[in-house]
Tab-separated table of C-alpha atoms in Angstrom:
chain	number	residue	atom	x	y	z
A	28	MET	CA	-9.596	-45.865	6.920
A	29	ASN	CA	-11.231	-42.558	7.564
A	30	ASP	CA	-13.181	-42.222	10.799
A	31	ILE	CA	-16.297	-40.241	11.643
A	32	SER	CA	-16.313	-40.023	15.348
A	33	GLY	CA	-17.469	-38.098	18.266
A	34	SER	CA	-20.588	-35.751	18.068
A	35	GLN	CA	-20.950	-36.246	14.297
A	36	ALA	CA	-21.533	-39.915	14.726
A	37	THR	CA	-24.616	-39.257	17.064
A	38	ALA	CA	-26.032	-36.408	14.865
A	39	LEU	CA	-29.634	-36.946	13.944
A	40	LEU	CA	-30.962	-36.773	10.295
A	41	SER	CA	-34.586	-36.414	9.275
A	42	PHE	CA	-35.641	-36.881	5.738
A	43	LEU	CA	-38.236	-34.274	4.785
A	44	GLN	CA	-39.083	-34.264	1.125
A	45	SER	CA	-37.861	-35.090	-2.416
A	46	GLU	CA	-38.264	-32.564	-5.334
A	47	SER	CA	-37.514	-32.803	-8.911
A	48	PHE	CA	-36.657	-29.898	-11.303
A	49	ILE	CA	-36.704	-30.071	-14.980
A	50	LEU	CA	-34.463	-27.314	-16.440
A	51	LYS	CA	-34.576	-26.356	-20.279
A	52	GLU	CA	-31.688	-24.602	-21.842
A	53	GLY	CA	-30.974	-21.309	-19.998
A	54	GLU	CA	-33.460	-21.990	-17.231
A	55	ARG	CA	-32.717	-21.439	-13.596
A	56	VAL	CA	-34.258	-22.539	-10.300
A	57	ASP	CA	-33.652	-20.876	-6.915
A	58	ILE	CA	-33.582	-23.147	-3.856
A	59	ASP	CA	-34.186	-21.697	-0.460
A	60	CYS	CA	-33.445	-24.320	2.255
A	61	GLY	CA	-34.455	-22.013	4.966
A	62	ARG	CA	-33.592	-23.982	8.191
A	63	THR	CA	-33.327	-27.214	6.343
A	64	SER	CA	-30.517	-28.711	4.357
A	65	ALA	CA	-30.398	-30.748	1.052
A	66	PHE	CA	-28.404	-32.927	-1.064
A	67	GLY	CA	-28.740	-32.496	-4.862
A	68	PHE	CA	-28.337	-35.133	-7.515
A	69	VAL	CA	-28.041	-34.540	-11.293
A	70	LEU	CA	-30.266	-37.071	-13.007
A	71	ARG	CA	-29.660	-35.764	-16.555
A	72	GLU	CA	-27.149	-33.508	-18.364
A	73	SER	CA	-25.117	-31.106	-16.230
A	74	VAL	CA	-25.939	-27.873	-14.360
A	75	HIS	CA	-24.124	-24.878	-12.904
A	76	CYS	CA	-24.707	-24.284	-9.181
A	77	LEU	CA	-24.318	-20.856	-7.453
A	78	ALA	CA	-24.192	-20.638	-3.714
A	79	GLU	CA	-23.747	-17.830	-1.117
A	80	ASN	CA	-25.175	-14.977	-3.264
A	81	GLU	CA	-23.285	-16.073	-6.399
A	82	ALA	CA	-19.852	-16.206	-4.491
A	83	ALA	CA	-19.153	-19.859	-5.299
A	84	LEU	CA	-19.719	-21.336	-8.648
A	85	PHE	CA	-19.302	-24.985	-9.595
A	86	GLU	CA	-20.519	-27.389	-12.226
A	87	ALA	CA	-22.245	-30.685	-11.388
A	88	ALA	CA	-22.483	-33.360	-14.129
A	89	ALA	CA	-24.873	-36.224	-14.400
A	90	ASP	CA	-24.641	-38.765	-11.533
A	91	GLU	CA	-22.986	-36.158	-9.264
A	92	TRP	CA	-24.074	-35.089	-5.926
A	93	PHE	CA	-23.732	-31.727	-4.267
A	94	TYR	CA	-24.729	-30.244	-0.829
A	95	VAL	CA	-26.984	-27.335	-0.027
A	96	PRO	CA	-26.280	-25.913	3.443
A	97	HIS	CA	-29.274	-24.521	5.504
A	98	LEU	CA	-29.781	-20.867	5.769
A	99	SER	CA	-28.270	-20.284	2.287
A	100	GLY	CA	-29.438	-19.137	-1.006
A	101	PHE	CA	-28.737	-21.564	-3.888
A	102	SER	CA	-29.564	-21.694	-7.532
A	103	VAL	CA	-29.286	-24.202	-10.207
A	104	ARG	CA	-28.879	-23.208	-13.823
A	105	ASN	CA	-28.932	-25.267	-17.120
A	106	ARG	CA	-26.253	-23.665	-19.582
A	107	GLU	CA	-26.422	-26.758	-22.018
A	108	VAL	CA	-28.585	-27.399	-25.018
A	109	GLY	CA	-30.339	-30.405	-23.744
A	110	THR	CA	-32.811	-30.531	-20.881
A	111	ALA	CA	-31.426	-31.207	-17.432
A	112	GLU	CA	-33.075	-32.798	-14.468
A	113	VAL	CA	-32.021	-32.188	-10.708
A	114	LEU	CA	-33.066	-34.062	-7.705
A	115	ILE	CA	-33.324	-32.106	-4.435
A	116	ILE	CA	-33.456	-34.103	-1.200
A	117	ARG	CA	-34.412	-31.859	1.820
A	118	PHE	CA	-33.636	-33.045	5.395
A	119	GLU	CA	-33.063	-31.666	8.896
A	120	GLU	CA	-29.875	-32.238	10.826
A	121	SER	CA	-29.314	-31.901	14.415
A	122	GLY	CA	-26.318	-32.295	16.708
A	123	ALA	CA	-22.662	-31.189	15.729
A	124	LEU	CA	-22.654	-32.564	12.163
A	125	ALA	CA	-20.334	-30.339	10.279
A	126	LEU	CA	-21.825	-30.584	6.748
A	127	GLY	CA	-22.458	-26.844	6.670
A	128	GLU	CA	-18.595	-26.457	6.830
A	129	GLN	CA	-18.003	-28.420	3.703
A	130	ARG	CA	-16.440	-26.753	0.627
A	131	THR	CA	-19.113	-26.355	-2.168
A	132	TYR	CA	-18.389	-28.678	-4.882
A	133	SER	CA	-19.825	-31.830	-6.651
A	134	CYS	CA	-18.705	-35.329	-6.795
A	135	ARG	CA	-19.656	-39.009	-7.589
A	136	LEU	CA	-20.245	-41.504	-4.758
A	137	PRO	CA	-19.780	-45.087	-5.252
A	138	HIS	CA	-23.021	-47.197	-5.483
A	139	SER	CA	-25.157	-44.114	-4.879
A	140	ARG	CA	-27.500	-44.388	-7.958
A	141	MET	CA	-29.997	-46.515	-6.212
A	142	TRP	CA	-30.311	-43.976	-3.300
A	143	ALA	CA	-31.102	-41.314	-5.860
A	144	GLU	CA	-33.635	-43.569	-7.684
A	145	ALA	CA	-35.319	-44.392	-4.210
A	146	PHE	CA	-35.642	-40.679	-3.362
A	147	ALA	CA	-36.812	-39.768	-6.919
A	148	ALA	CA	-39.666	-42.182	-6.406
A	149	ALA	CA	-40.830	-40.395	-3.511
A	150	VAL	CA	-40.771	-36.906	-5.147
A	151	ASP	CA	-43.484	-34.669	-4.009
A	152	ILE	CA	-45.023	-37.112	-1.630
A	153	PRO	CA	-45.214	-35.930	2.034
A	154	PHE	CA	-43.085	-38.005	4.244
A	155	GLU	CA	-46.041	-38.816	6.539
A	156	SER	CA	-47.823	-40.319	3.640
A	157	LEU	CA	-45.092	-42.674	2.798
A	158	PRO	CA	-45.326	-46.361	3.947
A	159	ASP	CA	-43.338	-47.237	7.017
A	160	VAL	CA	-40.938	-49.435	5.168
A	161	THR	CA	-40.345	-46.627	2.574
A	162	ARG	CA	-39.690	-44.103	5.292
A	163	LEU	CA	-37.215	-46.440	7.018
A	164	THR	CA	-35.406	-47.109	3.736
A	165	LEU	CA	-35.114	-43.481	2.822
A	166	GLN	CA	-33.867	-42.630	6.209
A	167	SER	CA	-31.250	-45.291	5.960
A	168	HIS	CA	-30.402	-44.017	2.506
A	169	LEU	CA	-29.973	-40.455	3.925
A	170	TYR	CA	-27.542	-41.811	6.540
A	171	ALA	CA	-25.545	-43.671	4.019
A	172	LEU	CA	-25.461	-40.868	1.754
A	173	THR	CA	-24.312	-38.437	4.436
A	174	ALA	CA	-21.664	-40.876	5.612
A	175	ALA	CA	-20.282	-41.373	2.062
A	176	TRP	CA	-20.337	-37.571	1.557
A	177	LEU	CA	-18.300	-36.875	4.730
A	178	LEU	CA	-15.930	-39.642	3.884
A	179	ARG	CA	-15.445	-38.301	0.288
A	180	SER	CA	-14.930	-34.830	1.742
A	181	LYS	CA	-12.144	-36.152	4.169
A	182	GLU	CA	-10.508	-37.840	1.134
A	183	ASN	CA	-10.805	-34.551	-0.970
A	184	GLU	CA	-9.760	-32.213	1.835
A	185	ALA	CA	-6.054	-32.573	0.956
A	186	ASP	CA	-6.687	-32.194	-2.679
A	187	GLY	CA	-8.866	-29.205	-2.157
A	188	ALA	CA	-6.231	-27.589	-0.055
A	189	LYS	CA	-3.738	-28.061	-2.732
A	190	ALA	CA	-6.014	-26.795	-5.353
A	191	LEU	CA	-6.829	-23.759	-3.213
A	192	LEU	CA	-3.115	-23.229	-2.948
A	193	ARG	CA	-2.667	-23.392	-6.760
A	194	LEU	CA	-5.467	-20.932	-7.187
A	195	MET	CA	-3.844	-18.403	-4.739
A	196	GLU	CA	-0.645	-18.721	-6.495
A	197	ARG	CA	-2.136	-18.112	-9.791
A	198	THR	CA	-4.175	-15.044	-8.560
A	199	TYR	CA	-0.855	-13.700	-6.834
A	200	ARG	CA	0.924	-13.856	-10.023
A	201	LEU	CA	-1.924	-12.783	-12.209
A	202	ILE	CA	-2.185	-9.561	-9.971
A	203	GLY	CA	1.661	-9.084	-10.318
A	204	ASN	CA	1.492	-9.426	-14.104
A	205	ARG	CA	-1.647	-7.463	-14.787
A	206	PHE	CA	-1.867	-4.919	-11.948
A	207	ASN	CA	-2.143	-1.992	-14.491
A	208	GLU	CA	-5.403	-3.561	-15.722
A	209	PRO	CA	-8.893	-3.291	-14.256
A	210	LEU	CA	-9.121	-6.205	-11.888
A	211	ASN	CA	-12.501	-7.479	-10.737
A	212	LEU	CA	-11.746	-9.438	-7.622
A	213	GLU	CA	-15.330	-10.444	-6.951
A	214	GLU	CA	-15.488	-11.894	-10.480
A	215	MET	CA	-12.348	-13.794	-9.964
A	216	ALA	CA	-13.587	-15.261	-6.627
A	217	ARG	CA	-16.837	-16.219	-8.120
A	218	GLU	CA	-15.273	-17.929	-11.260
A	219	SER	CA	-12.655	-19.743	-8.992
A	220	GLY	CA	-15.576	-21.812	-7.353
A	221	VAL	CA	-14.561	-20.618	-3.966
A	222	ALA	CA	-16.819	-18.534	-1.559
A	223	ALA	CA	-15.859	-14.955	-1.732
A	224	SER	CA	-14.993	-14.871	2.031
A	225	ARG	CA	-12.913	-18.076	1.705
A	226	PHE	CA	-11.133	-16.681	-1.389
A	227	TYR	CA	-9.973	-13.405	0.399
A	228	GLN	CA	-9.122	-15.380	3.669
A	229	ALA	CA	-6.995	-17.909	1.659
A	230	PHE	CA	-5.209	-15.163	-0.377
A	231	LYS	CA	-4.127	-13.562	2.898
A	232	GLU	CA	-3.116	-16.813	4.518
A	233	TYR	CA	-0.908	-17.812	1.537
A	234	THR	CA	0.489	-14.373	0.617
A	235	GLY	CA	0.467	-12.211	3.854
A	236	PHE	CA	-1.696	-9.729	1.876
A	237	THR	CA	-5.274	-9.100	1.226
A	238	PRO	CA	-5.954	-9.132	-2.642
A	239	HIS	CA	-6.678	-5.332	-2.466
A	240	LYS	CA	-3.671	-4.647	-0.430
A	241	TRP	CA	-1.524	-6.645	-2.703
A	242	ILE	CA	-2.742	-4.817	-5.861
A	243	THR	CA	-2.179	-1.447	-4.145
A	244	ALA	CA	1.319	-2.490	-3.137
A	245	THR	CA	2.164	-3.758	-6.650
A	246	ARG	CA	0.877	-0.585	-8.317
A	247	LEU	CA	2.643	1.651	-5.960
A	248	ASN	CA	6.012	-0.167	-6.198
A	249	ALA	CA	5.853	0.063	-9.979
A	250	SER	CA	4.941	3.809	-9.774
A	251	LEU	CA	8.201	4.570	-7.995
A	252	SER	CA	10.610	3.661	-10.891
A	253	LEU	CA	8.240	5.355	-13.296
A	254	LEU	CA	8.265	8.559	-11.306
A	255	SER	CA	11.894	8.508	-10.642
A	256	ASN	CA	13.264	7.415	-13.995
A	257	SER	CA	10.957	8.835	-16.617
A	258	PRO	CA	9.809	12.160	-17.767
A	259	ALA	CA	6.106	11.150	-17.733
A	260	SER	CA	3.517	13.215	-15.861
A	261	ILE	CA	1.908	12.055	-12.605
A	262	MET	CA	-1.300	11.592	-14.649
A	263	ASP	CA	0.470	9.276	-17.057
A	264	VAL	CA	2.071	7.287	-14.250
A	265	ALA	CA	-1.219	6.767	-12.465
A	266	HIS	CA	-2.905	5.540	-15.722
A	267	SER	CA	0.196	3.204	-16.379
A	268	VAL	CA	-0.212	1.438	-13.046
A	269	GLY	CA	-3.773	0.967	-13.139
A	270	TYR	CA	-5.375	4.092	-11.694
A	271	ALA	CA	-7.836	5.967	-13.805
A	272	ASP	CA	-8.119	8.942	-11.321
A	273	GLU	CA	-4.897	10.930	-10.864
A	274	LEU	CA	-6.114	12.411	-7.629
A	275	TYR	CA	-7.063	9.188	-6.196
A	276	PHE	CA	-3.617	7.694	-6.997
A	277	SER	CA	-1.924	10.759	-5.298
A	278	ARG	CA	-4.009	10.215	-2.234
A	279	VAL	CA	-3.208	6.477	-2.029
A	280	PHE	CA	0.509	7.319	-2.705
A	281	LYS	CA	0.850	9.752	0.029
A	282	LYS	CA	-1.070	7.459	2.530
A	283	HIS	CA	1.496	4.739	2.007
A	284	MET	CA	4.682	6.561	1.222
A	285	GLY	CA	4.339	9.487	3.455
A	286	LEU	CA	4.764	12.006	0.764
A	287	SER	CA	2.990	13.120	-2.365
A	288	PRO	CA	4.013	11.909	-5.833
A	289	THR	CA	5.134	15.399	-6.592
A	290	GLU	CA	7.396	15.496	-3.555
A	291	TYR	CA	8.826	12.145	-4.435
A	292	VAL	CA	9.574	13.040	-7.909
A	293	ALA	CA	11.608	16.126	-6.732
A	294	ARG	CA	13.570	14.056	-4.292
A	295	ALA	CA	14.124	10.944	-6.156
A	296	ASN	CA	15.199	12.715	-9.398
A	297	ARG	CA	18.414	13.947	-7.829
A	298	ARG	CA	21.512	12.737	-9.736
A	299	ILE	CA	23.020	10.062	-7.378
A	300	ALA	CA	26.479	8.454	-7.962
A	301	ASN	CA	26.578	4.977	-6.078
A	302	LEU	CA	30.149	3.791	-5.898
A	303	CYS	CA	29.130	0.584	-3.838
A	304	PRO	CA	27.545	-2.238	-5.696
A	305	VAL	CA	25.946	-3.534	-2.358
A	306	PHE	CA	23.841	-0.380	-2.150
A	307	GLU	CA	22.219	-0.831	-5.700
A	308	GLY	CA	19.413	-3.040	-4.297
A	309	ASP	CA	18.838	-0.459	-1.577
A	310	PHE	CA	18.297	2.226	-4.157
A	311	LYS	CA	16.129	-0.096	-6.043
A	312	ALA	CA	13.762	-0.677	-3.067
A	313	LEU	CA	13.313	3.153	-3.101
A	314	GLY	CA	12.591	3.202	-6.781
A	315	ILE	CA	15.859	4.865	-7.659
A	316	THR	CA	18.279	4.138	-10.465
A	317	PRO	CA	21.622	5.898	-9.795
A	318	ALA	CA	22.935	8.127	-12.573
A	319	PHE	CA	26.419	6.764	-12.156
A	320	SER	CA	27.626	3.266	-10.935
A	321	PRO	CA	31.054	2.138	-11.590
A	322	PRO	CA	32.235	-1.693	-11.903
A	323	ARG	CA	33.401	-3.430	-8.893
A	324	GLY	CA	36.970	-2.833	-7.861
A	325	TRP	CA	36.963	0.669	-9.051
A	326	THR	CA	39.278	1.872	-6.174
A	327	GLU	CA	42.120	0.078	-7.737
A	328	ARG	CA	42.092	2.490	-10.591
A	329	TRP	CA	40.222	5.276	-9.127
A	330	GLN	CA	42.106	8.131	-10.879
A	331	GLU	CA	40.675	6.780	-14.266
A	332	LEU	CA	37.140	7.014	-12.636
A	333	MET	CA	37.199	10.727	-11.771
A	334	PRO	CA	36.653	12.294	-15.145
A	335	ARG	CA	33.723	10.100	-15.764
A	336	LEU	CA	32.332	10.774	-12.254
A	337	ARG	CA	32.554	14.539	-13.018
A	338	ASP	CA	30.883	14.284	-16.394
A	339	ALA	CA	27.938	12.565	-14.672
A	340	GLN	CA	27.488	15.742	-12.464
A	341	PRO	CA	26.139	14.019	-9.402
A	342	ASP	CA	24.257	15.866	-6.746
A	343	ILE	CA	25.343	13.441	-4.067
A	344	ILE	CA	27.835	10.468	-3.988
A	345	PHE	CA	27.338	7.162	-1.898
A	346	THR	CA	30.240	5.274	-1.390
A	347	GLN	CA	31.720	2.483	0.958
A	348	PRO	CA	34.762	3.490	3.084
A	349	VAL	CA	37.608	4.575	0.957
A	350	SER	CA	41.007	6.234	1.646
A	351	GLU	CA	41.389	9.813	2.774
A	352	GLU	CA	42.971	10.615	-0.670
A	353	ILE	CA	39.976	9.204	-2.633
A	354	LEU	CA	37.506	10.880	-0.190
A	355	LEU	CA	39.038	14.125	-0.782
A	356	GLU	CA	38.716	13.963	-4.495
A	357	LEU	CA	35.148	12.846	-4.344
A	358	GLN	CA	34.245	15.591	-2.179
A	359	ARG	CA	35.564	18.138	-4.781
A	360	ILE	CA	32.808	16.695	-7.091
A	361	ALA	CA	29.744	16.506	-4.871
A	362	PRO	CA	28.707	15.829	-1.149
A	363	VAL	CA	29.662	12.483	-0.058
A	364	GLU	CA	27.886	9.890	2.186
A	365	MET	CA	30.261	7.125	3.171
A	366	ILE	CA	28.542	4.114	4.735
A	367	ILE	CA	30.200	1.420	6.363
A	368	TRP	CA	28.426	-1.932	5.564
A	369	LYS	CA	31.118	-4.638	6.028
A	370	ASN	CA	31.999	-5.888	9.476
A	371	SER	CA	29.489	-3.363	10.958
A	372	ASN	CA	26.720	-3.295	13.416
A	373	LEU	CA	24.590	-1.486	10.756
A	374	SER	CA	22.094	-4.179	9.414
A	375	TRP	CA	20.807	-3.947	5.844
A	376	ARG	CA	17.456	-2.751	7.116
A	377	ASP	CA	19.239	0.020	8.995
A	378	ARG	CA	21.162	0.886	5.891
A	379	LEU	CA	18.067	1.101	3.777
A	380	TYR	CA	16.498	3.448	6.285
A	381	ARG	CA	19.501	5.547	6.593
A	382	ILE	CA	19.633	6.102	2.884
A	383	GLY	CA	15.964	6.861	2.778
A	384	GLN	CA	16.658	9.456	5.415
A	385	LEU	CA	19.579	10.929	3.695
A	386	LEU	CA	17.362	11.247	0.477
A	387	GLU	CA	14.322	12.553	2.440
A	388	LEU	CA	12.533	9.451	1.461
A	389	SER	CA	12.215	7.816	5.006
A	390	GLY	CA	8.525	7.036	4.250
A	391	VAL	CA	9.295	5.037	1.042
A	392	ALA	CA	11.781	2.867	3.068
A	393	ASP	CA	9.346	2.348	5.890
A	394	HIS	CA	6.696	1.265	3.253
A	395	TRP	CA	9.284	-1.261	1.732
A	396	LEU	CA	10.191	-2.535	5.247
A	397	THR	CA	6.590	-2.923	6.287
A	398	GLN	CA	5.904	-4.925	3.182
A	399	PHE	CA	9.024	-7.132	3.831
A	400	LYS	CA	7.839	-7.796	7.348
A	401	LEU	CA	4.544	-9.064	6.043
A	402	LYS	CA	6.123	-11.257	3.481
A	403	ALA	CA	8.517	-12.713	5.921
A	404	ALA	CA	5.793	-13.382	8.492
A	405	ASN	CA	3.863	-15.219	5.669
A	406	ALA	CA	7.087	-17.276	4.724
A	407	ARG	CA	7.547	-18.222	8.424
A	408	ARG	CA	4.008	-19.509	8.415
A	409	LEU	CA	4.683	-21.530	5.195
A	410	VAL	CA	7.978	-22.844	6.619
A	411	ARG	CA	6.142	-24.236	9.674
A	412	LEU	CA	3.462	-25.587	7.475
A	413	VAL	CA	5.649	-27.398	4.915
A	414	LEU	CA	9.019	-27.923	6.720
A	415	GLY	CA	7.783	-28.112	10.328
A	416	SER	CA	10.776	-28.429	12.759
A	417	THR	CA	12.995	-30.342	10.268
A	418	PRO	CA	16.536	-28.842	10.394
A	419	PHE	CA	18.112	-27.508	7.295
A	420	LEU	CA	21.578	-26.465	6.328
A	421	ILE	CA	22.006	-23.139	4.406
A	422	VAL	CA	24.267	-23.723	1.602
A	423	SER	CA	25.218	-21.640	-1.279
A	424	ALA	CA	26.513	-23.255	-4.404
A	425	HIS	CA	28.867	-21.450	-6.819
A	426	SER	CA	31.308	-22.164	-9.765
A	427	SER	CA	34.148	-23.108	-7.520
A	428	GLY	CA	32.409	-24.959	-4.666
A	429	TYR	CA	29.898	-24.525	-1.757
A	430	ARG	CA	29.595	-22.349	1.307
A	431	VAL	CA	27.763	-23.359	4.510
A	432	TYR	CA	26.305	-20.392	6.453
A	433	GLY	CA	26.311	-21.555	10.015
A	434	ARG	CA	24.311	-20.078	12.993
A	435	LEU	CA	26.880	-17.274	13.600
A	436	ALA	CA	26.804	-16.018	9.965
A	437	LYS	CA	24.249	-13.204	10.454
A	438	LYS	CA	23.763	-12.169	6.936
A	439	MET	CA	22.086	-15.352	6.234
A	440	SER	CA	20.964	-16.805	9.560
A	441	ASP	CA	19.192	-13.689	10.602
A	442	LEU	CA	16.921	-14.153	7.634
A	443	PHE	CA	16.364	-17.911	7.305
A	444	TYR	CA	16.846	-19.046	10.933
A	445	ASP	CA	15.446	-16.029	12.690
A	446	ALA	CA	12.949	-14.225	10.382
A	447	LEU	CA	11.712	-17.251	8.620
A	448	GLY	CA	11.859	-19.681	11.376
A	449	LEU	CA	13.981	-22.424	9.702
A	450	THR	CA	15.387	-24.832	12.169
A	451	SER	CA	19.107	-24.881	12.309
A	452	PRO	CA	20.963	-28.097	12.577
A	453	ALA	CA	22.999	-28.851	15.705
A	454	ALA	CA	26.177	-29.204	13.815
A	455	VAL	CA	26.319	-25.504	12.625
A	456	GLN	CA	25.399	-23.792	16.004
A	457	GLN	CA	29.075	-22.701	16.516
A	458	ILE	CA	29.871	-22.209	12.761
A	459	ARG	CA	30.040	-18.921	10.868
A	460	ILE	CA	31.322	-19.732	7.386
A	461	LEU	CA	32.491	-23.193	6.027
A	462	ASP	CA	33.904	-23.272	2.507
A	463	THR	CA	34.507	-26.380	0.563
A	464	GLU	CA	34.953	-27.616	-3.015
A	465	ARG	CA	33.175	-30.936	-2.497
A	466	LEU	CA	29.576	-31.461	-1.454
A	467	GLU	CA	30.524	-34.639	0.261
A	468	ASP	CA	32.362	-32.442	2.784
A	469	ILE	CA	29.190	-30.937	4.171
A	470	SER	CA	26.737	-33.584	3.609
A	471	THR	CA	27.326	-35.158	7.074
A	472	LEU	CA	26.268	-32.059	8.791
A	473	CYS	CA	22.487	-32.545	8.069
A	474	ASP	CA	20.237	-34.573	5.779
A	475	ASN	CA	18.471	-31.504	4.539
A	476	ALA	CA	19.683	-28.463	2.695
A	477	LEU	CA	18.322	-25.266	1.500
A	478	LEU	CA	20.692	-24.656	-1.588
A	479	LEU	CA	21.163	-20.984	-2.705
A	480	VAL	CA	21.969	-21.002	-6.374
A	481	PRO	CA	22.735	-18.040	-8.786
A	482	ASP	CA	20.298	-17.489	-11.567
A	483	THR	CA	23.049	-18.144	-13.921
A	484	PHE	CA	22.738	-21.787	-12.988
A	485	SER	CA	21.162	-23.769	-15.747
A	486	GLU	CA	18.241	-26.263	-15.130
A	487	ARG	CA	20.691	-29.067	-15.906
A	488	GLN	CA	23.057	-27.851	-13.075
A	489	GLU	CA	20.186	-27.489	-10.801
A	490	SER	CA	18.825	-30.929	-11.407
A	491	LYS	CA	22.398	-32.467	-11.025
A	492	LEU	CA	22.914	-30.585	-7.667
A	493	ILE	CA	19.628	-32.046	-6.323
A	494	ALA	CA	20.526	-35.670	-7.593
A	495	ASP	CA	23.996	-35.510	-6.023
A	496	TRP	CA	22.521	-34.476	-2.735
A	497	ASN	CA	19.909	-37.180	-2.876
A	498	ILE	CA	22.608	-39.758	-3.597
A	499	LEU	CA	24.543	-38.705	-0.494
A	500	HIS	CA	21.282	-38.942	1.565
A	501	PRO	CA	19.082	-41.783	0.166
A	502	ASN	CA	16.916	-41.886	3.129
A	503	ARG	CA	14.233	-39.200	2.635
A	504	ALA	CA	16.486	-36.292	2.401
A	505	GLU	CA	14.983	-32.878	1.270
A	506	CYS	CA	16.770	-30.345	-0.800
A	507	LEU	CA	15.063	-27.055	-1.440
A	508	ILE	CA	16.604	-24.919	-4.388
A	509	ILE	CA	16.355	-21.099	-3.869
A	510	ARG	CA	17.557	-19.017	-6.912
A	511	HIS	CA	18.950	-15.618	-6.681
A	512	PRO	CA	20.619	-12.890	-8.757
A	513	ALA	CA	24.357	-13.099	-9.126
A	514	PRO	CA	26.435	-11.923	-7.432
A	515	SER	CA	25.108	-12.203	-3.834
A	516	LEU	CA	24.861	-8.649	-2.610
A	517	TYR	CA	23.427	-8.294	0.817
A	518	ASN	CA	20.880	-5.508	0.236
A	519	ALA	CA	17.163	-4.810	0.518
A	520	SER	CA	16.226	-6.203	-2.986
A	521	PHE	CA	18.485	-9.266	-2.492
A	522	TYR	CA	16.680	-10.358	0.688
A	523	GLY	CA	13.225	-9.321	-0.599
A	524	GLY	CA	14.003	-11.619	-3.534
A	525	LEU	CA	15.172	-14.450	-1.322
A	526	VAL	CA	11.846	-14.230	0.685
A	527	ASP	CA	9.742	-14.180	-2.503
A	528	GLU	CA	11.724	-17.206	-3.993
A	529	THR	CA	11.423	-19.096	-0.765
A	530	VAL	CA	7.633	-18.597	-0.655
A	531	SER	CA	7.369	-19.730	-4.291
A	532	ARG	CA	9.402	-22.907	-3.679
A	533	LEU	CA	7.418	-23.714	-0.586
A	534	MET	CA	4.240	-23.421	-2.296
A	535	GLU	CA	5.443	-25.657	-5.182
A	536	ASP	CA	6.518	-28.150	-2.485
A	537	GLU	CA	3.307	-28.069	-0.882
A	538	LYS	CA	1.337	-28.576	-4.219
């Protein structure tokens, strides 16, 4: 049972007056409560209610209640064909009653019609003029109404949080899909039925960005590949990503990227040969598509590669460590940057920044890493919210079996256990990598698993994997699926995608 305790239970309520408003089609009435509060009840038809300077909109149907907080402007409008009637019950509240903190919405309350009828019978009659018995009755109805409203609010709190979460996810995806269109955030907030301040606050809580910053980040990220990979003018690119003013786009771009679009075009349009597949996602984070990228394993037939590499006419070549013979041949074609990435102290973040420096795009690398940090911090908050301190295995599934990433496997533990704050099981503290062909071999390590699956996995394979894990752990085990591009290449885009997918799955789980 829900409990209303403490100062709320001792709060004093004083009924003041009942008012009735008849609204024909299209009519609107403004309600100014001043220092008083009010409950509203729809006697006939349905109405649309606007609160907080039209920042929150909701519909109230017949027999539904709504709350009007003190010191707030509020209006009721009839958008239907029929005539609507609304009852307003004004009262004063003292003490620490938290009615004013309630989410603006409407709802039905059980057995409350008789309360509304009693208040309706006292419309426009001063409280002092009412008989003593009527005053006591209305006071008791006011307390009963308030208690019922608070109890319903508590019951709806979880549903309201989930609805808000769904709204934020839809808004996040809407911006991501329609960033190149004019977006009216104020209208989006108003139509959502959530107060504008709460809309902006919730968006940042759930995404790590304010709506405006997410729009800007999305537009700028999209502009990088357009500037580096197409012959379009800066004006065309600005228009393509949602900026009507080319000069404004240039100012925003330079503010965030540390260089102008013109400077970026000059540096990003160099012909780059990338001989290491792992670096592909780092170039992608910088908005660059290399002019030449050979298939994996090219070093085994490198002589066949050289004519094609010469024909590509690269300005610079990036490669993993190669033999001296291959290196000399590469240097005859173009300057070479050889980056050690395997078994190296150079993290993927450091590698991205180094590539950015080599291409004179360190500002772009900084921008990407700052965004990643914000996303990771948001994901960490969601991990705490949804998963708490529950330990999880990190397991990748592939066609030939499974791989457990223990606490010593830096490539994965640094992201999931350190950056995102996932709790590591005691059984993997001293493990780096554990490979096995059978799920049963790792099921004893922990009841819960974060399963990394390639995007080549079908939904049927994914469902079977979850079912198999749950069979091995029948007692409330959790299995969280995180999809990623195949193969697993440990670069900026790969890690950024893992964070995005983790957030998406956590939000789905929370809903």
